[in-house]
GROMACS .gro file of C-alpha atoms in nm:
model
  486
    1MET     CA    1   0.486  -2.225   2.166
    2ARG     CA    2   0.200  -2.171   2.363
    3PHE     CA    3  -0.032  -1.878   2.325
    4THR     CA    4  -0.161  -1.640   2.592
    5GLN     CA    5  -0.406  -1.375   2.595
    6LYS     CA    6  -0.352  -1.008   2.616
    7ALA     CA    7  -0.455  -0.993   2.986
    8GLU     CA    8  -0.151  -1.191   3.065
    9ALA     CA    9   0.123  -0.963   2.928
   10SER     CA   10   0.452  -1.003   3.136
   11SER     CA   11   0.656  -0.730   3.293
   12THR     CA   12   0.892  -0.777   2.983
   13GLY     CA   13   0.623  -0.596   2.756
   14SER     CA   14   0.429  -0.332   2.786
   15THR     CA   15   0.053  -0.373   2.677
   16SER     CA   16   0.049  -0.028   2.567
   17ASP     CA   17   0.269  -0.124   2.260
   18PRO     CA   18   0.062  -0.262   2.011
   19GLU     CA   19   0.345  -0.411   1.824
   20ARG     CA   20   0.535  -0.595   2.128
   21ILE     CA   21   0.199  -0.777   2.207
   22TYR     CA   22   0.139  -0.853   1.836
   23PRO     CA   23   0.427  -0.896   1.634
   24TRP     CA   24   0.282  -0.852   1.309
   25ALA     CA   25   0.099  -0.495   1.421
   26ALA     CA   26  -0.097  -0.476   1.085
   27SER     CA   27  -0.382  -0.257   1.143
   28ASN     CA   28  -0.629  -0.206   1.459
   29VAL     CA   29  -0.614  -0.549   1.672
   30ASN     CA   30  -0.851  -0.600   1.967
   31ASP     CA   31  -0.827  -0.779   2.256
   32HIS     CA   32  -0.931  -1.132   2.144
   33HIS     CA   33  -0.644  -1.220   1.938
   34ALA     CA   34  -0.425  -1.459   2.058
   35ILE     CA   35  -0.057  -1.421   2.080
   36TYR     CA   36   0.283  -1.607   2.132
   37LYS     CA   37   0.369  -1.628   2.483
   38ASP     CA   38   0.740  -1.623   2.359
   39ASP     CA   39   0.699  -1.323   2.198
   40LEU     CA   40   0.686  -1.131   2.552
   41GLU     CA   41   0.917  -1.359   2.740
   42LEU     CA   42   1.254  -1.212   2.555
   43PRO     CA   43   1.594  -1.305   2.704
   44PRO     CA   44   1.699  -1.028   2.981
   45LEU     CA   45   1.948  -0.744   2.876
   46GLU     CA   46   2.217  -0.695   3.073
   47HIS     CA   47   2.368  -0.363   3.158
   48THR     CA   48   2.170  -0.190   2.852
   49THR     CA   49   1.825  -0.132   2.719
   50GLU     CA   50   1.653  -0.207   2.392
   51LYS     CA   51   1.691   0.129   2.256
   52LYS     CA   52   2.050   0.180   2.328
   53LEU     CA   53   2.119  -0.173   2.191
   54ILE     CA   54   1.959  -0.095   1.844
   55THR     CA   55   2.134   0.271   1.869
   56ARG     CA   56   2.448   0.049   1.872
   57ILE     CA   57   2.358  -0.185   1.566
   58ASP     CA   58   2.229   0.158   1.369
   59LEU     CA   59   2.585   0.275   1.418
   60ARG     CA   60   2.808  -0.030   1.351
   61LEU     CA   61   2.559  -0.167   1.056
   62MET     CA   62   2.386   0.088   0.915
   63ILE     CA   63   2.665   0.332   0.879
   64THR     CA   64   2.885   0.046   0.704
   65LEU     CA   65   2.616  -0.058   0.475
   66CYS     CA   66   2.522   0.295   0.395
   67ILE     CA   67   2.896   0.385   0.294
   68LEU     CA   68   2.922   0.035   0.085
   69TYR     CA   69   2.595   0.171  -0.106
   70PHE     CA   70   2.718   0.522  -0.131
   71LEU     CA   71   3.011   0.422  -0.304
   72ALA     CA   72   2.851   0.166  -0.541
   73PHE     CA   73   2.586   0.435  -0.655
   74LEU     CA   74   2.862   0.705  -0.699
   75ASP     CA   75   3.084   0.445  -0.935
   76ARG     CA   76   2.766   0.383  -1.114
   77VAL     CA   77   2.623   0.697  -1.219
   78ASN     CA   78   2.957   0.912  -1.221
   79ILE     CA   79   2.970   0.881  -1.591
   80ALA     CA   80   2.702   1.127  -1.611
   81ASN     CA   81   2.967   1.362  -1.458
   82ALA     CA   82   3.196   1.270  -1.681
   83ALA     CA   83   3.010   1.311  -1.982
   84VAL     CA   84   2.966   1.702  -1.913
   85PHE     CA   85   3.376   1.690  -1.929
   86ASN     CA   86   3.427   1.599  -2.278
   87LEU     CA   87   3.401   1.215  -2.232
   88THR     CA   88   3.192   1.131  -2.563
   89GLU     CA   89   3.402   1.346  -2.751
   90ASP     CA   90   3.753   1.193  -2.662
   91LEU     CA   91   3.617   0.841  -2.702
   92ASP     CA   92   3.439   0.953  -3.046
   93MET     CA   93   3.070   0.883  -2.922
   94THR     CA   94   2.941   1.167  -3.047
   95ASP     CA   95   2.769   0.985  -3.338
   96GLY     CA   96   2.434   0.812  -3.261
   97ASN     CA   97   2.356   0.687  -2.927
   98LYS     CA   98   2.678   0.561  -2.812
   99LEU     CA   99   2.658   0.699  -2.450
  100ASN     CA  100   2.317   0.544  -2.415
  101THR     CA  101   2.467   0.204  -2.546
  102ALA     CA  102   2.773   0.237  -2.290
  103LEU     CA  103   2.506   0.308  -1.993
  104VAL     CA  104   2.257   0.034  -2.058
  105ILE     CA  105   2.508  -0.249  -2.119
  106PHE     CA  106   2.588  -0.208  -1.712
  107PHE     CA  107   2.232  -0.345  -1.673
  108VAL     CA  108   2.263  -0.657  -1.866
  109PRO     CA  109   2.465  -0.849  -1.588
  110TYR     CA  110   2.323  -0.648  -1.315
  111VAL     CA  111   1.995  -0.786  -1.384
  112ILE     CA  112   2.063  -1.150  -1.473
  113PHE     CA  113   2.280  -1.225  -1.189
  114GLU     CA  114   2.114  -0.999  -0.910
  115VAL     CA  115   1.899  -1.313  -0.733
  116PRO     CA  116   2.194  -1.564  -0.782
  117SER     CA  117   2.414  -1.332  -0.604
  118ASN     CA  118   2.207  -1.315  -0.297
  119ILE     CA  119   2.240  -1.688  -0.300
  120LEU     CA  120   2.604  -1.678  -0.308
  121MET     CA  121   2.627  -1.415  -0.054
  122LYS     CA  122   2.455  -1.654   0.225
  123ARG     CA  123   2.695  -1.933   0.150
  124LEU     CA  124   3.018  -1.678   0.116
  125ARG     CA  125   2.904  -1.479   0.423
  126PRO     CA  126   2.785  -1.112   0.362
  127HIS     CA  127   3.102  -0.943   0.467
  128VAL     CA  128   3.324  -1.146   0.216
  129TRP     CA  129   3.090  -1.122  -0.058
  130LEU     CA  130   2.986  -0.763  -0.023
  131THR     CA  131   3.327  -0.610   0.015
  132GLY     CA  132   3.491  -0.836  -0.247
  133CYS     CA  133   3.234  -0.720  -0.507
  134MET     CA  134   3.309  -0.380  -0.358
  135PHE     CA  135   3.693  -0.372  -0.414
  136MET     CA  136   3.600  -0.490  -0.795
  137PHE     CA  137   3.370  -0.262  -0.897
  138GLY     CA  138   3.597   0.009  -0.754
  139LEU     CA  139   3.902  -0.143  -0.971
  140VAL     CA  140   3.693  -0.141  -1.271
  141SER     CA  141   3.568   0.194  -1.225
  142THR     CA  142   3.938   0.272  -1.189
  143CYS     CA  143   3.970   0.116  -1.519
  144GLN     CA  144   3.729   0.325  -1.665
  145GLY     CA  145   3.962   0.622  -1.633
  146LEU     CA  146   4.227   0.444  -1.845
  147VAL     CA  147   4.013   0.331  -2.137
  148SER     CA  148   4.133   0.469  -2.492
  149ASN     CA  149   3.832   0.385  -2.722
  150TYR     CA  150   3.446   0.320  -2.672
  151GLY     CA  151   3.528  -0.077  -2.686
  152GLY     CA  152   3.703  -0.046  -2.392
  153LEU     CA  153   3.440   0.180  -2.183
  154LEU     CA  154   3.146  -0.111  -2.275
  155THR     CA  155   3.365  -0.354  -2.138
  156THR     CA  156   3.430  -0.159  -1.818
  157ARG     CA  157   3.053  -0.093  -1.792
  158PHE     CA  158   2.968  -0.472  -1.839
  159PHE     CA  159   3.198  -0.569  -1.570
  160LEU     CA  160   3.065  -0.278  -1.342
  161GLY     CA  161   2.739  -0.399  -1.342
  162LEU     CA  162   2.863  -0.760  -1.281
  163PHE     CA  163   3.016  -0.663  -0.980
  164GLU     CA  164   2.778  -0.431  -0.827
  165THR     CA  165   2.471  -0.654  -0.891
  166GLY     CA  166   2.474  -0.780  -0.523
  167MET     CA  167   2.506  -0.487  -0.349
  168PHE     CA  168   2.155  -0.355  -0.311
  169PRO     CA  169   1.961  -0.656  -0.251
  170GLY     CA  170   2.265  -0.796  -0.047
  171CYS     CA  171   2.221  -0.492   0.172
  172PHE     CA  172   1.864  -0.516   0.235
  173TYR     CA  173   1.840  -0.858   0.310
  174LEU     CA  174   2.124  -0.818   0.569
  175ILE     CA  175   1.937  -0.529   0.705
  176GLY     CA  176   1.625  -0.753   0.731
  177MET     CA  177   1.805  -1.006   0.954
  178TRP     CA  178   1.880  -0.723   1.198
  179TYR     CA  179   1.576  -0.535   1.258
  180LYS     CA  180   1.190  -0.600   1.329
  181ARG     CA  181   0.941  -0.465   1.005
  182SER     CA  182   0.834  -0.179   1.212
  183GLU     CA  183   1.182  -0.081   1.261
  184ALA     CA  184   1.329  -0.164   0.934
  185GLN     CA  185   1.135   0.098   0.701
  186ARG     CA  186   1.315   0.357   0.836
  187ARG     CA  187   1.664   0.185   0.778
  188TYR     CA  188   1.579   0.067   0.434
  189THR     CA  189   1.489   0.464   0.350
  190PHE     CA  190   1.779   0.585   0.518
  191PHE     CA  191   2.022   0.320   0.339
  192PHE     CA  192   1.853   0.367  -0.019
  193ALA     CA  193   1.884   0.751   0.081
  194SER     CA  194   2.278   0.741   0.052
  195THR     CA  195   2.188   0.689  -0.329
  196THR     CA  196   2.070   1.079  -0.303
  197LEU     CA  197   2.380   1.164  -0.111
  198ALA     CA  198   2.596   1.010  -0.378
  199GLY     CA  199   2.435   1.197  -0.644
  200ALA     CA  200   2.508   1.519  -0.422
  201PHE     CA  201   2.844   1.439  -0.306
  202GLY     CA  202   2.935   1.322  -0.678
  203GLY     CA  203   2.821   1.671  -0.857
  204LEU     CA  204   3.046   1.852  -0.575
  205LEU     CA  205   3.380   1.623  -0.608
  206ALA     CA  206   3.322   1.645  -1.001
  207SER     CA  207   3.324   2.024  -0.962
  208ALA     CA  208   3.654   1.988  -0.797
  209ILE     CA  209   3.803   1.722  -0.980
  210GLY     CA  210   3.723   1.910  -1.286
  211LYS     CA  211   3.993   2.166  -1.220
  212MET     CA  212   4.249   1.900  -1.265
  213ASP     CA  213   4.180   1.862  -1.621
  214GLY     CA  214   4.502   1.828  -1.823
  215LEU     CA  215   4.696   1.708  -1.505
  216ARG     CA  216   4.953   1.469  -1.593
  217GLY     CA  217   4.790   1.473  -1.963
  218TYR     CA  218   4.452   1.327  -1.805
  219SER     CA  219   4.129   1.479  -1.908
  220ALA     CA  220   3.898   1.600  -1.623
  221TRP     CA  221   3.628   1.293  -1.690
  222ARG     CA  222   3.954   1.038  -1.634
  223TRP     CA  223   4.046   1.196  -1.293
  224ILE     CA  224   3.661   1.144  -1.193
  225PHE     CA  225   3.675   0.770  -1.235
  226ILE     CA  226   4.021   0.698  -1.115
  227LEU     CA  227   3.991   0.899  -0.788
  228GLU     CA  228   3.636   0.780  -0.745
  229GLY     CA  229   3.762   0.425  -0.790
  230VAL     CA  230   4.057   0.415  -0.589
  231LEU     CA  231   3.855   0.549  -0.294
  232THR     CA  232   3.613   0.268  -0.351
  233CYS     CA  233   3.907   0.013  -0.305
  234VAL     CA  234   4.039   0.143  -0.004
  235VAL     CA  235   3.712   0.178   0.181
  236ALA     CA  236   3.655  -0.171   0.056
  237ILE     CA  237   3.947  -0.326   0.248
  238ILE     CA  238   3.814  -0.135   0.571
  239LEU     CA  239   3.482  -0.254   0.560
  240PHE     CA  240   3.591  -0.610   0.532
  241PHE     CA  241   3.677  -0.598   0.888
  242LEU     CA  242   3.398  -0.376   0.993
  243ILE     CA  243   3.065  -0.526   0.838
  244THR     CA  244   2.910  -0.814   1.055
  245ASP     CA  245   2.706  -1.107   0.891
  246PHE     CA  246   2.415  -1.170   1.143
  247PRO     CA  247   2.331  -1.107   1.497
  248GLU     CA  248   2.485  -1.473   1.625
  249ASP     CA  249   2.841  -1.361   1.458
  250ALA     CA  250   2.844  -1.006   1.641
  251LYS     CA  251   3.149  -1.007   1.871
  252TRP     CA  252   3.095  -0.647   1.950
  253LEU     CA  253   2.783  -0.787   2.131
  254SER     CA  254   2.770  -0.938   2.455
  255GLU     CA  255   2.607  -1.301   2.464
  256SER     CA  256   2.263  -1.152   2.609
  257GLU     CA  257   2.295  -0.910   2.360
  258ARG     CA  258   2.327  -1.118   2.105
  259ASP     CA  259   2.026  -1.380   2.241
  260TYR     CA  260   1.833  -1.083   2.266
  261VAL     CA  261   1.839  -0.974   1.910
  262LYS     CA  262   1.779  -1.341   1.806
  263ALA     CA  263   1.480  -1.414   2.011
  264ARG     CA  264   1.320  -1.078   1.890
  265LEU     CA  265   1.351  -1.143   1.552
  266GLN     CA  266   1.243  -1.507   1.601
  267ALA     CA  267   0.938  -1.435   1.755
  268GLU     CA  268   0.842  -1.212   1.469
  269GLN     CA  269   0.982  -1.363   1.143
  270GLY     CA  270   1.063  -1.715   1.246
  271ARG     CA  271   1.408  -1.900   1.207
  272ASN     CA  272   1.661  -1.667   1.111
  273ALA     CA  273   1.905  -1.666   0.778
  274LEU     CA  274   2.189  -1.860   0.926
  275GLU     CA  275   1.966  -2.131   1.091
  276ARG     CA  276   1.792  -2.194   0.789
  277LYS     CA  277   1.931  -2.290   0.435
  278ILE     CA  278   1.775  -2.168   0.109
  279THR     CA  279   1.614  -2.473  -0.082
  280VAL     CA  280   1.428  -2.504  -0.432
  281GLN     CA  281   1.067  -2.506  -0.252
  282ASP     CA  282   1.194  -2.143  -0.092
  283ILE     CA  283   1.241  -2.008  -0.451
  284ILE     CA  284   0.929  -2.166  -0.581
  285ASN     CA  285   0.709  -2.059  -0.301
  286VAL     CA  286   0.861  -1.662  -0.370
  287PHE     CA  287   0.732  -1.701  -0.712
  288LYS     CA  288   0.405  -1.838  -0.620
  289ASP     CA  289   0.320  -1.519  -0.429
  290PHE     CA  290   0.142  -1.262  -0.715
  291LYS     CA  291   0.249  -0.974  -0.487
  292ILE     CA  292   0.617  -1.052  -0.595
  293VAL     CA  293   0.530  -0.965  -0.930
  294VAL     CA  294   0.335  -0.677  -0.834
  295GLY     CA  295   0.587  -0.556  -0.625
  296GLY     CA  296   0.830  -0.568  -0.910
  297PHE     CA  297   0.607  -0.335  -1.141
  298MET     CA  298   0.605  -0.083  -0.826
  299TYR     CA  299   0.966  -0.086  -0.851
  300LEU     CA  300   0.998  -0.075  -1.231
  301GLY     CA  301   0.749   0.238  -1.261
  302LEU     CA  302   0.991   0.435  -1.012
  303ILE     CA  303   1.342   0.333  -1.145
  304VAL     CA  304   1.280   0.482  -1.505
  305PRO     CA  305   1.245   0.795  -1.378
  306ALA     CA  306   1.507   0.740  -1.102
  307TYR     CA  307   1.783   0.639  -1.318
  308GLY     CA  308   1.653   0.864  -1.616
  309TYR     CA  309   1.746   1.171  -1.355
  310ALA     CA  310   2.073   1.016  -1.237
  311TYR     CA  311   2.232   0.970  -1.553
  312PHE     CA  312   2.095   1.245  -1.738
  313ALA     CA  313   2.070   1.527  -1.473
  314PRO     CA  314   2.388   1.669  -1.572
  315THR     CA  315   2.318   1.675  -1.943
  316ILE     CA  316   1.958   1.833  -1.860
  317ILE     CA  317   2.118   2.116  -1.642
  318GLN     CA  318   2.414   2.160  -1.862
  319GLY     CA  319   2.130   2.285  -2.129
  320TYR     CA  320   2.007   2.566  -1.921
  321GLY     CA  321   2.322   2.743  -2.027
  322TYR     CA  322   2.575   2.673  -1.761
  323SER     CA  323   2.934   2.588  -1.742
  324PRO     CA  324   3.055   2.247  -1.666
  325ILE     CA  325   3.172   2.342  -1.340
  326GLN     CA  326   2.830   2.517  -1.274
  327THR     CA  327   2.668   2.228  -1.403
  328GLN     CA  328   2.823   1.987  -1.149
  329LEU     CA  329   2.724   2.238  -0.861
  330HIS     CA  330   2.373   2.289  -0.960
  331SER     CA  331   2.328   1.950  -0.981
  332VAL     CA  332   2.398   1.893  -0.601
  333PRO     CA  333   2.083   2.075  -0.459
  334PRO     CA  334   1.816   1.854  -0.579
  335TRP     CA  335   1.980   1.548  -0.453
  336ALA     CA  336   2.024   1.709  -0.088
  337ALA     CA  337   1.642   1.779  -0.084
  338ALA     CA  338   1.534   1.443  -0.188
  339TRP     CA  339   1.753   1.323   0.084
  340ALA     CA  340   1.596   1.520   0.361
  341PHE     CA  341   1.241   1.502   0.219
  342SER     CA  342   1.316   1.104   0.220
  343MET     CA  343   1.435   1.085   0.572
  344LEU     CA  344   1.121   1.301   0.672
  345VAL     CA  345   0.880   1.081   0.527
  346ALA     CA  346   1.040   0.747   0.644
  347TYR     CA  347   1.040   0.869   0.984
  348SER     CA  348   0.664   0.992   0.935
  349SER     CA  349   0.587   0.614   0.795
  350ASP     CA  350   0.728   0.466   1.102
  351LYS     CA  351   0.562   0.675   1.349
  352THR     CA  352   0.209   0.631   1.184
  353ARG     CA  353   0.277   0.281   1.106
  354HIS     CA  354   0.158   0.330   0.747
  355ARG     CA  355   0.319   0.275   0.404
  356PHE     CA  356   0.079   0.314   0.151
  357GLY     CA  357  -0.034   0.665   0.156
  358PHE     CA  358   0.348   0.776   0.180
  359ALA     CA  359   0.420   0.601  -0.134
  360ILE     CA  360   0.129   0.728  -0.336
  361PHE     CA  361   0.241   1.090  -0.263
  362ALA     CA  362   0.576   1.068  -0.335
  363ILE     CA  363   0.473   0.914  -0.664
  364LEU     CA  364   0.245   1.251  -0.698
  365VAL     CA  365   0.523   1.439  -0.609
  366ALA     CA  366   0.749   1.299  -0.918
  367ILE     CA  367   0.453   1.329  -1.168
  368ALA     CA  368   0.391   1.714  -1.079
  369GLY     CA  369   0.793   1.755  -1.155
  370PHE     CA  370   0.758   1.576  -1.476
  371GLY     CA  371   0.451   1.781  -1.558
  372VAL     CA  372   0.607   2.094  -1.517
  373LEU     CA  373   0.932   1.987  -1.720
  374LEU     CA  374   0.687   1.886  -2.005
  375GLY     CA  375   0.507   2.222  -1.973
  376VAL     CA  376   0.757   2.463  -1.935
  377HIS     CA  377   1.037   2.526  -2.204
  378ASN     CA  378   1.174   2.898  -2.149
  379ASP     CA  379   1.201   2.946  -1.800
  380THR     CA  380   1.498   2.797  -1.658
  381ARG     CA  381   1.442   2.866  -1.293
  382THR     CA  382   1.086   2.682  -1.312
  383GLN     CA  383   1.261   2.377  -1.464
  384TYR     CA  384   1.538   2.361  -1.217
  385ALA     CA  385   1.263   2.381  -0.935
  386ALA     CA  386   1.094   2.098  -1.133
  387LEU     CA  387   1.408   1.877  -1.083
  388PHE     CA  388   1.369   1.937  -0.704
  389LEU     CA  389   1.007   1.771  -0.743
  390VAL     CA  390   1.123   1.488  -0.966
  391THR     CA  391   1.429   1.356  -0.689
  392MET     CA  392   1.210   1.384  -0.409
  393GLY     CA  393   0.934   1.161  -0.541
  394ALA     CA  394   1.134   0.922  -0.710
  395SER     CA  395   1.385   0.897  -0.425
  396VAL     CA  396   1.130   0.795  -0.153
  397GLY     CA  397   0.897   0.590  -0.378
  398SER     CA  398   1.178   0.369  -0.490
  399ALA     CA  399   1.268   0.348  -0.138
  400TYR     CA  400   0.949   0.122  -0.084
  401GLN     CA  401   0.971  -0.142  -0.361
  402ILE     CA  402   1.255  -0.361  -0.463
  403GLY     CA  403   1.195  -0.629  -0.711
  404PHE     CA  404   1.287  -0.720  -1.038
  405GLY     CA  405   1.240  -0.365  -1.153
  406ASN     CA  406   1.604  -0.310  -1.212
  407ILE     CA  407   1.519  -0.391  -1.575
  408GLY     CA  408   1.390  -0.033  -1.571
  409GLY     CA  409   1.738   0.124  -1.592
  410ILE     CA  410   1.761  -0.017  -1.969
  411ILE     CA  411   1.440   0.161  -2.047
  412ALA     CA  412   1.545   0.492  -1.868
  413VAL     CA  413   1.876   0.502  -2.058
  414TYR     CA  414   1.720   0.537  -2.393
  415ALA     CA  415   1.423   0.759  -2.276
  416PHE     CA  416   1.680   1.063  -2.334
  417LEU     CA  417   1.821   1.076  -2.631
  418GLU     CA  418   2.041   1.369  -2.772
  419LYS     CA  419   1.788   1.414  -3.061
  420ASP     CA  420   1.535   1.544  -2.803
  421ALA     CA  421   1.739   1.778  -2.625
  422PRO     CA  422   1.696   2.041  -2.450
  423GLU     CA  423   1.290   1.967  -2.411
  424TYR     CA  424   1.308   1.627  -2.388
  425THR     CA  425   0.952   1.561  -2.426
  426PRO     CA  426   0.953   1.159  -2.486
  427GLY     CA  427   1.180   1.128  -2.175
  428TYR     CA  428   0.967   1.298  -1.950
  429SER     CA  429   0.639   1.144  -2.091
  430ILE     CA  430   0.798   0.826  -2.083
  431CYS     CA  431   0.891   0.890  -1.699
  432ILE     CA  432   0.535   1.011  -1.581
  433ALA     CA  433   0.372   0.697  -1.757
  434PHE     CA  434   0.610   0.470  -1.519
  435CYS     CA  435   0.536   0.667  -1.265
  436VAL     CA  436   0.142   0.598  -1.321
  437LEU     CA  437   0.232   0.226  -1.353
  438SER     CA  438   0.388   0.240  -1.031
  439MET     CA  439   0.100   0.418  -0.845
  440LEU     CA  440  -0.174   0.144  -0.983
  441SER     CA  441   0.086  -0.146  -0.901
  442CYS     CA  442   0.080   0.019  -0.524
  443VAL     CA  443  -0.272   0.039  -0.522
  444ILE     CA  444  -0.301  -0.338  -0.636
  445TYR     CA  445  -0.029  -0.459  -0.367
  446GLY     CA  446  -0.184  -0.267  -0.110
  447SER     CA  447  -0.549  -0.387  -0.174
  448ALA     CA  448  -0.412  -0.770  -0.166
  449CYS     CA  449  -0.243  -0.684   0.136
  450LEU     CA  450  -0.547  -0.561   0.306
  451TRP     CA  451  -0.739  -0.878   0.149
  452GLN     CA  452  -0.529  -1.109   0.300
  453ASN     CA  453  -0.499  -0.947   0.679
  454ARG     CA  454  -0.880  -0.970   0.675
  455ARG     CA  455  -0.917  -1.332   0.536
  456ARG     CA  456  -0.666  -1.419   0.789
  457GLU     CA  457  -0.860  -1.228   1.049
  458LYS     CA  458  -1.196  -1.449   0.978
  459MET     CA  459  -0.976  -1.774   0.990
  460PRO     CA  460  -1.077  -1.991   1.342
  461ARG     CA  461  -0.909  -1.822   1.640
  462MET     CA  462  -0.597  -1.996   1.783
  463VAL     CA  463  -0.665  -2.147   2.111
  464GLU     CA  464  -0.449  -2.151   2.400
  465GLY     CA  465  -0.247  -2.460   2.434
  466TYR     CA  466  -0.177  -2.445   2.051
  467GLU     CA  467   0.148  -2.489   1.971
  468GLU     CA  468   0.330  -2.385   1.600
  469ASP     CA  469   0.544  -2.634   1.444
  470GLU     CA  470   0.890  -2.576   1.292
  471GLU     CA  471   0.685  -2.614   0.946
  472GLU     CA  472   0.469  -2.321   1.036
  473ARG     CA  473   0.749  -2.122   1.145
  474LYS     CA  474   0.915  -2.146   0.807
  475MET     CA  475   0.628  -2.015   0.646
  476GLY     CA  476   0.722  -1.647   0.719
  477ASP     CA  477   0.453  -1.443   0.595
  478MET     CA  478   0.225  -1.675   0.496
  479ARG     CA  479   0.151  -1.791   0.848
  480GLN     CA  480  -0.176  -1.714   1.004
  481GLY     CA  481  -0.058  -1.512   1.285
  482TYR     CA  482   0.152  -1.281   1.024
  483ARG     CA  483  -0.028  -0.940   0.937
  484TYR     CA  484   0.137  -0.716   0.661
  485LEU     CA  485   0.187  -0.369   0.748
  486LEU     CA  486  -0.030  -0.130   0.499
   0.00000   0.00000   0.00000
């Protein structure tokens, strides 16, 4: 691959667009950096533009993945809505922390099998693996509505975690195979924001299903599990025919469009996923990068408050004196506000090509919300308003960090115990502590990326005529020409 200078930019890329000239588009680049000629000479597009092509990909890929994860999260946290409709009383779970144990057992297989799931997805093809798992966790969710005792609930929660384990990382992986880094953040946030929509929709749906209490001898909580599980199974069958694996497999794109998508990604990221096989060395290289561990703590710090709210919001709101139906309805607005806020932040982040400041700001919003909840106990309106800050901060921040942090779900479910109601001082304090952990991890992570960018700037300049070999291509973000977005 030959290098050329910025002044030689061809007609296929404008010199006013720093990302097209510098695919890494890190921070302030200057005219003395060498660039890849291949990055400028993309295959020509026939009868369309890049903007229209990306829009088509959004409508086909992002919509299907968002629906998939929307239903996955709905089936995961609808137990919070079910608990308001006498789930604990019917299954004799009022003694001790049985509900918390039922929640935590979900995360055991979810954490253990998350990484192996991604490897299996690549071998079995994403559309097969993702929709297959989706159908199974929909079936398990339906079975939750048919259990007759506490042991049955524990069993179904375990298998629900097992089948959901690959959803989140698998969808993130697939998004990364279609979009450049500068395009991906807004899509990642939009995808993650489907969880906030699931929370809002779950509350609305539960309020309607609650009126079915006693129908055919089934309590309302049973209908929540049954109807939402059946919906997931039906949608899984439809998505099997809609989800596309990789750009080279997209029959709904023309040959020139497929070539264009592959070329623009290869110029920035190296060889695509289908052409490369995952090796043991790839796995070792991942864990050799300390930023992976720091990123895990970033996510861990926010997953605790995020899951704490998702699982216990209906119970907390019910403590403000609302009826079961009113509790479900009042759980909707904070989730809706979180979705709107996260999309605004994602759009602004992409426009400014900046990540760090937005992540820190979101965490501070969450801390402010928990601070109010800790200090105010006799003003339900103020407490309810604070829930908006909590959901907005946690939902935006979590969209930036993905890693081993799902273990935080185990911590979250034991942070809010029935004996601490209605103040939940230990739970809110724990959430603040983990928000601070996430913020400190963000600072370390951002500093590490900045240091590595500056270190590579000081490396010997790449001269014209230099050809990057295949091994260098495989190095990904360890390449000399790669710059981290900050």
